[in-house]
Amino acid sequence: MQDFSLIIPTLNEADNIGSLLERISAMTEQSALTPEIIFVDDGSKDGTCEQIAAYSGPLNVRIIQREDERGLTGAVVTGARAANSDLVVVMDADASHPPEEIPRLLAPLITNSYDMVIGSRYIGGGQTPGWPLTRRIASRIASFPASCITGVRDPLAGFFAVRKQYLTAIDHDLSGFKVGLEVIATAADGFRVMEVPIIFADRMQGSSKMNIPILATYLRQLSRLTFGQLNRSAIPLLTTLALLAGLFDAFCFNLATNLGFDLDLSNVSSFLLTAVLYFSLSKLLASNAEKPISLLPYISICMMLLFLRGGFLSLPSLQTIHLPLFATLFCIFSGLSLVPAILLSRKRKGKDAINWPLLGSLLISYTVVLRLVYMGNIELIQEEAYYWNYAQHLAPGYLDHPPMVALLIHLGTLLFGDTEFGVRSGAFFCWFITAFFSYRLAETIFDRRTGFMVLILVAVLPVFFGVAMVITPDAPLIACWSGALFFLYRALIDQKKNSWYVAGIFLGLGMTSKYTIALLGPAIFLFLLFDKPSRQWLKRREPYLTALLALLIFSPVIWWNFQHDWASFLFQSKGRLEGSARFDLPELLASILVLITPTGFLAVLAVIKPGSLLHHMIGSTIANNRVRRSHAFALTMTLLPLLVFILVSLSRQVKLNWTGPLWLALLPFMAHTMYRSRTPRQLFPSSWQGTLMVFVLVYGALLHYCALGLPGLSYGNSRNFLLGWDDLATQVDTTIAAINQAEGKRPLVAGLDHYRLASGLAFYRSKHHDAVTRDEIVNETTAGQFFGRNSLMYTYWHPPTLAASKDILVISQSKERLSTERLGRHARQLGDIGEFTVTKKGKKAGRYYYRLLTWYSPDTTNDAVGSFSLPGTGKRYTAKAEVSPSLTEKDSML
């Protein structure tokens, strides 16, 4: 016979006591368990204590009455301290928890396989019959933050078995709402938790104890477990100081701006001066009982606040409101934000000095808000402007990419106008898709805590932060890749046949985003061959119908290529392999370090390296066959596509962004290196903490620089961001208006490069115009294909022959390219070379040159140079100037 103690807290449960004891008695008769039943009552007024005292059955029942104490956690801890057995089961008295499941809860503890076993409503087999949809949603929402802290799916469960020592160790705060949550969240590293499904039945007698005070107690408990125990007596003083600091900040900021200092210098100097003053006063006035303030976390949080404030100060709406008033209000707000900066910088005690729930929540929310604030304040990069021109020429395909990025930009600009925010809104949306499916994959393989860690990585790793900030084909590609991985996992590992079809939808949508996702096809086939449980699918229809579904979604792109001599397919295959051979493997490795950080790269090696400590841990400690298969699935979906890029890099140039989506499959395993309890080395958790904070600060600094500037730094001639191009567009329009007035006709505008000048000018010249004027500007703005350069889709949109006999205002970043030797044969007359000096926020942001070409002629009969080809297409186009380098050598992100 196995003894255990059964603790049942009660408060006005007289109607349920008799039937509950009968069910417990029946359970003991059918099992080899002997319970000691301890009722802990918190002042019931309905005769509950009398019912328990009157019990005369075979069970060993006793009651502890608490007259002056209240709280579920305190009641359970009181019962545990009075328990005689090392094994303790906790359950409610309202008959919602099935006593028949107690043997299943105790079995893993008896064999010492786990330290705690939860009767869970939310794992497979768990049910909550009779609950309305609203209650289910509310319960899920309430449990989600606790799940992220603990990693279990039902952290608020009141039915669990645990060793007595973990309950009696709770001595700091006995007013918590859920004692199981308290045990898991405060246990030391290595605490083993298991969930078994139960059917949770609503109470038949009595009334629920849930009310507003109970909810408030839960929120306080959640706050304490996340932020730590706060010294409430210090908060009024800190808040008063912060308010005064905000006013001081506002005074310094407005003084600096009134004295003529630039906005960036005013913002940085006033805030940093205030932050130093506030830190000094807080430290001076702190009591000896308070934990000391850690300087490095305080500095980090202050810098995060500074960069976020810079984003708000750079909002375009500031141009229409009173800046000093807005700045004053925001200075006061940021001053008050120094209160949590101080509180969160207090040193933590205990084994795990990294508070991942707090740090992760801060990083995730901060990066989302940072992108949201800045994405409309910073000029487009050249690729974004080029893809915006895609959206002005909607088609089922384009030379260099499928059409998904054009559709996203088209929808975004319909909703938010032809603005930077409108262009980038699709990327912002795609990030949430990526985050959702990455979380779900990690949760499905492991638990919610791992899913939360994956959310941190998706928020901060450069590859994911970048594609969420700027709109490129990689944004929808990564979103579709994450969705495809999740449903492929459900199909292959969990044997869910309908998941095949959803995976096919994501694969098809991914193909319309970027062809790279086709590399998952061989990886899927390889896994089907070598994973024995998955081979059955080779004989079933679902994988083949999935492939057909993906092709059906992709078919418009195929049709476009058929109509254009397979131009895009050739460009992205044969065209990428053309040109001189070069060994680019070091560049590939460097790009991986940039995309996932050096710490992420080491984590990948730890996960995939045979015989590594983490590999052995996954194979044994958390082990089962499902996790081993999950590991094989992740490696296959990552390494096979990576092998393709490695082979290409041995003889051809590779691009920075190529390997970006590959790491999605490994994220759940990389997240394990963030735990101290799941990696024997202390290196990884500390390295991750430092890496993530450094990169978040780098993002903030870069965005602040691009939007507002940084003191002492000039903009220079940016080659990627089109900084100051609102100013350039205004100068170009002024020049065109002058030419129109003098000559009686408007010239075309041609940027003498691949596509940067044409794309940027088309967007910024039409940004503040109506649709009709926008179309006119787009149609009169073109690129260097008129003069022999490879200008990608501009060769299709604006063939050189259509510009015959027209005047062209040619613009270049190089004065030499406007020389008479290069342009003279294309014109009857050339004007003088002029100059555009571009500024942003009063700082020089670039210099461009222009020249008016009268009566353009694409005729090349007098030119011995003559023609160029688009890589891989086999097509040749005739023009008169220099032939640009192959696109496979020149382009940046395409």
mmCIF file of C-alpha atoms in Angstrom, residues 423-602:
data_model
loop_
_atom_site.group_PDB
_atom_site.id
_atom_site.type_symbol
_atom_site.label_atom_id
_atom_site.label_comp_id
_atom_site.label_asym_id
_atom_site.label_seq_id
_atom_site.Cartn_x
_atom_site.Cartn_y
_atom_site.Cartn_z
ATOM 1 C CA VAL A 423 4.600 50.079 -48.233
ATOM 2 C CA ARG A 424 5.996 48.284 -45.183
ATOM 3 C CA SER A 425 2.751 47.315 -43.479
ATOM 4 C CA GLY A 426 2.718 43.940 -45.250
ATOM 5 C CA ALA A 427 6.089 43.037 -43.729
ATOM 6 C CA PHE A 428 4.811 44.012 -40.277
ATOM 7 C CA PHE A 429 1.787 41.747 -40.771
ATOM 8 C CA CYS A 430 3.912 38.854 -42.049
ATOM 9 C CA TRP A 431 6.021 38.956 -38.885
ATOM 10 C CA PHE A 432 2.992 38.073 -36.767
ATOM 11 C CA ILE A 433 2.297 35.075 -38.997
ATOM 12 C CA THR A 434 5.907 33.963 -38.586
ATOM 13 C CA ALA A 435 5.769 34.485 -34.822
ATOM 14 C CA PHE A 436 2.493 32.570 -34.481
ATOM 15 C CA PHE A 437 3.557 29.475 -36.381
ATOM 16 C CA SER A 438 7.050 29.468 -34.861
ATOM 17 C CA TYR A 439 5.469 29.554 -31.415
ATOM 18 C CA ARG A 440 3.019 26.810 -32.305
ATOM 19 C CA LEU A 441 5.774 24.577 -33.681
ATOM 20 C CA ALA A 442 7.864 24.950 -30.522
ATOM 21 C CA GLU A 443 4.828 24.444 -28.290
ATOM 22 C CA THR A 444 3.845 21.323 -30.214
ATOM 23 C CA ILE A 445 7.329 19.813 -30.021
ATOM 24 C CA PHE A 446 8.050 20.821 -26.433
ATOM 25 C CA ASP A 447 5.937 23.190 -24.340
ATOM 26 C CA ARG A 448 4.687 26.754 -24.072
ATOM 27 C CA ARG A 449 7.782 27.965 -22.280
ATOM 28 C CA THR A 450 9.891 26.877 -25.231
ATOM 29 C CA GLY A 451 7.359 28.569 -27.495
ATOM 30 C CA PHE A 452 7.823 31.776 -25.529
ATOM 31 C CA MET A 453 11.597 31.518 -25.915
ATOM 32 C CA VAL A 454 11.136 31.072 -29.659
ATOM 33 C CA LEU A 455 9.029 34.247 -29.725
ATOM 34 C CA ILE A 456 11.991 36.079 -28.196
ATOM 35 C CA LEU A 457 14.277 34.790 -30.957
ATOM 36 C CA VAL A 458 11.774 35.678 -33.683
ATOM 37 C CA ALA A 459 11.510 39.182 -32.220
ATOM 38 C CA VAL A 460 15.219 39.907 -31.920
ATOM 39 C CA LEU A 461 17.336 37.809 -34.292
ATOM 40 C CA PRO A 462 18.463 40.066 -37.164
ATOM 41 C CA VAL A 463 16.916 37.959 -39.914
ATOM 42 C CA PHE A 464 13.432 38.208 -38.409
ATOM 43 C CA PHE A 465 13.697 41.783 -37.166
ATOM 44 C CA GLY A 466 14.922 42.890 -40.580
ATOM 45 C CA VAL A 467 12.233 41.238 -42.699
ATOM 46 C CA ALA A 468 9.594 42.665 -40.365
ATOM 47 C CA MET A 469 10.977 46.171 -40.780
ATOM 48 C CA VAL A 470 11.386 46.385 -44.569
ATOM 49 C CA ILE A 471 9.223 44.849 -47.272
ATOM 50 C CA THR A 472 11.021 42.376 -49.527
ATOM 51 C CA PRO A 473 9.988 38.972 -50.917
ATOM 52 C CA ASP A 474 11.618 37.459 -47.829
ATOM 53 C CA ALA A 475 8.854 38.770 -45.549
ATOM 54 C CA PRO A 476 6.035 36.645 -47.077
ATOM 55 C CA LEU A 477 8.514 33.856 -47.824
ATOM 56 C CA ILE A 478 9.463 33.448 -44.155
ATOM 57 C CA ALA A 479 5.821 33.714 -43.072
ATOM 58 C CA CYS A 480 4.792 30.983 -45.522
ATOM 59 C CA TRP A 481 7.846 28.881 -44.647
ATOM 60 C CA SER A 482 6.899 28.946 -40.966
ATOM 61 C CA GLY A 483 3.303 27.957 -41.751
ATOM 62 C CA ALA A 484 4.450 25.170 -44.072
ATOM 63 C CA LEU A 485 6.845 23.801 -41.435
ATOM 64 C CA PHE A 486 4.166 23.712 -38.758
ATOM 65 C CA PHE A 487 1.621 21.851 -40.878
ATOM 66 C CA LEU A 488 4.270 19.531 -42.335
ATOM 67 C CA TYR A 489 5.221 18.683 -38.767
ATOM 68 C CA ARG A 490 1.580 18.008 -37.922
ATOM 69 C CA ALA A 491 1.303 15.777 -40.969
ATOM 70 C CA LEU A 492 4.590 13.875 -40.644
ATOM 71 C CA ILE A 493 5.078 13.623 -36.881
ATOM 72 C CA ASP A 494 1.522 13.853 -35.543
ATOM 73 C CA GLN A 495 0.006 11.933 -38.500
ATOM 74 C CA LYS A 496 -2.709 14.549 -39.169
ATOM 75 C CA LYS A 497 -3.692 13.919 -42.778
ATOM 76 C CA ASN A 498 -5.610 17.164 -43.295
ATOM 77 C CA SER A 499 -2.492 19.101 -42.340
ATOM 78 C CA TRP A 500 -0.992 18.052 -45.669
ATOM 79 C CA TYR A 501 -3.432 20.253 -47.547
ATOM 80 C CA VAL A 502 -2.818 23.324 -45.385
ATOM 81 C CA ALA A 503 0.909 22.768 -45.859
ATOM 82 C CA GLY A 504 0.276 22.712 -49.608
ATOM 83 C CA ILE A 505 -1.453 26.089 -49.400
ATOM 84 C CA PHE A 506 1.521 27.606 -47.586
ATOM 85 C CA LEU A 507 3.982 26.018 -49.996
ATOM 86 C CA GLY A 508 2.032 27.437 -52.939
ATOM 87 C CA LEU A 509 1.843 30.894 -51.370
ATOM 88 C CA GLY A 510 5.529 30.633 -50.554
ATOM 89 C CA MET A 511 6.313 29.878 -54.196
ATOM 90 C CA THR A 512 4.440 33.032 -55.191
ATOM 91 C CA SER A 513 6.672 34.896 -52.708
ATOM 92 C CA LYS A 514 10.095 33.542 -53.596
ATOM 93 C CA TYR A 515 11.223 30.388 -55.353
ATOM 94 C CA THR A 516 13.553 29.437 -52.480
ATOM 95 C CA ILE A 517 10.787 27.553 -50.681
ATOM 96 C CA ALA A 518 10.962 24.908 -53.419
ATOM 97 C CA LEU A 519 14.008 23.570 -51.528
ATOM 98 C CA LEU A 520 11.588 22.154 -48.950
ATOM 99 C CA GLY A 521 10.356 19.701 -51.580
ATOM 100 C CA PRO A 522 13.513 17.514 -51.642
ATOM 101 C CA ALA A 523 13.766 17.831 -47.863
ATOM 102 C CA ILE A 524 10.212 16.509 -47.435
ATOM 103 C CA PHE A 525 10.920 13.601 -49.779
ATOM 104 C CA LEU A 526 14.140 12.757 -47.952
ATOM 105 C CA PHE A 527 12.357 12.703 -44.597
ATOM 106 C CA LEU A 528 9.624 10.467 -46.040
ATOM 107 C CA LEU A 529 12.299 8.028 -47.188
ATOM 108 C CA PHE A 530 14.341 7.802 -44.011
ATOM 109 C CA ASP A 531 11.693 8.248 -41.297
ATOM 110 C CA LYS A 532 10.101 4.846 -40.970
ATOM 111 C CA PRO A 533 6.698 5.961 -39.561
ATOM 112 C CA SER A 534 6.416 8.512 -42.367
ATOM 113 C CA ARG A 535 6.994 6.097 -45.264
ATOM 114 C CA GLN A 536 3.339 5.161 -45.256
ATOM 115 C CA TRP A 537 2.586 8.547 -46.787
ATOM 116 C CA LEU A 538 4.419 7.572 -49.968
ATOM 117 C CA LYS A 539 1.583 5.122 -50.635
ATOM 118 C CA ARG A 540 -1.180 7.576 -49.844
ATOM 119 C CA ARG A 541 -2.677 10.368 -51.887
ATOM 120 C CA GLU A 542 -2.246 13.279 -49.462
ATOM 121 C CA PRO A 543 1.388 14.234 -50.324
ATOM 122 C CA TYR A 544 0.692 14.149 -54.051
ATOM 123 C CA LEU A 545 -2.497 16.185 -53.737
ATOM 124 C CA THR A 546 -0.501 18.637 -51.607
ATOM 125 C CA ALA A 547 2.014 19.062 -54.430
ATOM 126 C CA LEU A 548 -0.798 19.598 -56.951
ATOM 127 C CA LEU A 549 -2.455 22.144 -54.660
ATOM 128 C CA ALA A 550 0.809 24.077 -54.343
ATOM 129 C CA LEU A 551 1.281 24.043 -58.118
ATOM 130 C CA LEU A 552 -2.289 25.213 -58.636
ATOM 131 C CA ILE A 553 -1.684 28.246 -56.415
ATOM 132 C CA PHE A 554 1.607 28.842 -58.218
ATOM 133 C CA SER A 555 0.139 28.406 -61.704
ATOM 134 C CA PRO A 556 -0.319 32.157 -62.498
ATOM 135 C CA VAL A 557 3.439 32.580 -62.118
ATOM 136 C CA ILE A 558 4.014 29.625 -64.428
ATOM 137 C CA TRP A 559 1.655 31.158 -66.982
ATOM 138 C CA TRP A 560 3.475 34.507 -66.848
ATOM 139 C CA ASN A 561 6.798 32.759 -67.396
ATOM 140 C CA PHE A 562 5.355 30.823 -70.321
ATOM 141 C CA GLN A 563 4.259 34.095 -71.908
ATOM 142 C CA HIS A 564 7.695 35.657 -71.346
ATOM 143 C CA ASP A 565 9.962 32.842 -72.561
ATOM 144 C CA TRP A 566 10.462 31.501 -69.002
ATOM 145 C CA ALA A 567 12.359 34.679 -68.181
ATOM 146 C CA SER A 568 11.975 34.608 -64.386
ATOM 147 C CA PHE A 569 12.777 30.897 -64.009
ATOM 148 C CA LEU A 570 15.881 31.308 -66.159
ATOM 149 C CA PHE A 571 16.908 34.467 -64.325
ATOM 150 C CA GLN A 572 16.747 32.797 -60.910
ATOM 151 C CA SER A 573 18.434 29.561 -62.024
ATOM 152 C CA LYS A 574 20.740 29.832 -65.005
ATOM 153 C CA GLY A 575 21.146 33.574 -64.512
ATOM 154 C CA ARG A 576 22.371 33.162 -60.935
ATOM 155 C CA LEU A 577 25.053 30.736 -62.109
ATOM 156 C CA GLU A 578 26.364 32.909 -64.920
ATOM 157 C CA GLY A 579 29.407 35.088 -64.571
ATOM 158 C CA SER A 580 32.900 34.425 -63.365
ATOM 159 C CA ALA A 581 33.551 31.730 -60.793
ATOM 160 C CA ARG A 582 34.321 32.813 -57.227
ATOM 161 C CA PHE A 583 34.731 31.020 -53.910
ATOM 162 C CA ASP A 584 32.065 32.566 -51.671
ATOM 163 C CA LEU A 585 31.836 30.099 -48.782
ATOM 164 C CA PRO A 586 33.369 32.561 -46.274
ATOM 165 C CA GLU A 587 30.744 35.129 -47.305
ATOM 166 C CA LEU A 588 28.015 32.531 -46.796
ATOM 167 C CA LEU A 589 29.268 31.780 -43.283
ATOM 168 C CA ALA A 590 29.544 35.502 -42.561
ATOM 169 C CA SER A 591 25.961 36.034 -43.713
ATOM 170 C CA ILE A 592 24.793 33.309 -41.321
ATOM 171 C CA LEU A 593 26.599 35.022 -38.448
ATOM 172 C CA VAL A 594 24.855 38.263 -39.343
ATOM 173 C CA LEU A 595 21.406 36.699 -39.721
ATOM 174 C CA ILE A 596 21.307 34.625 -36.535
ATOM 175 C CA THR A 597 24.167 36.224 -34.518
ATOM 176 C CA PRO A 598 27.329 34.401 -33.388
ATOM 177 C CA THR A 599 25.495 33.062 -30.335
ATOM 178 C CA GLY A 600 22.755 31.707 -32.581
ATOM 179 C CA PHE A 601 25.362 30.076 -34.803
ATOM 180 C CA LEU A 602 26.960 28.358 -31.792
#
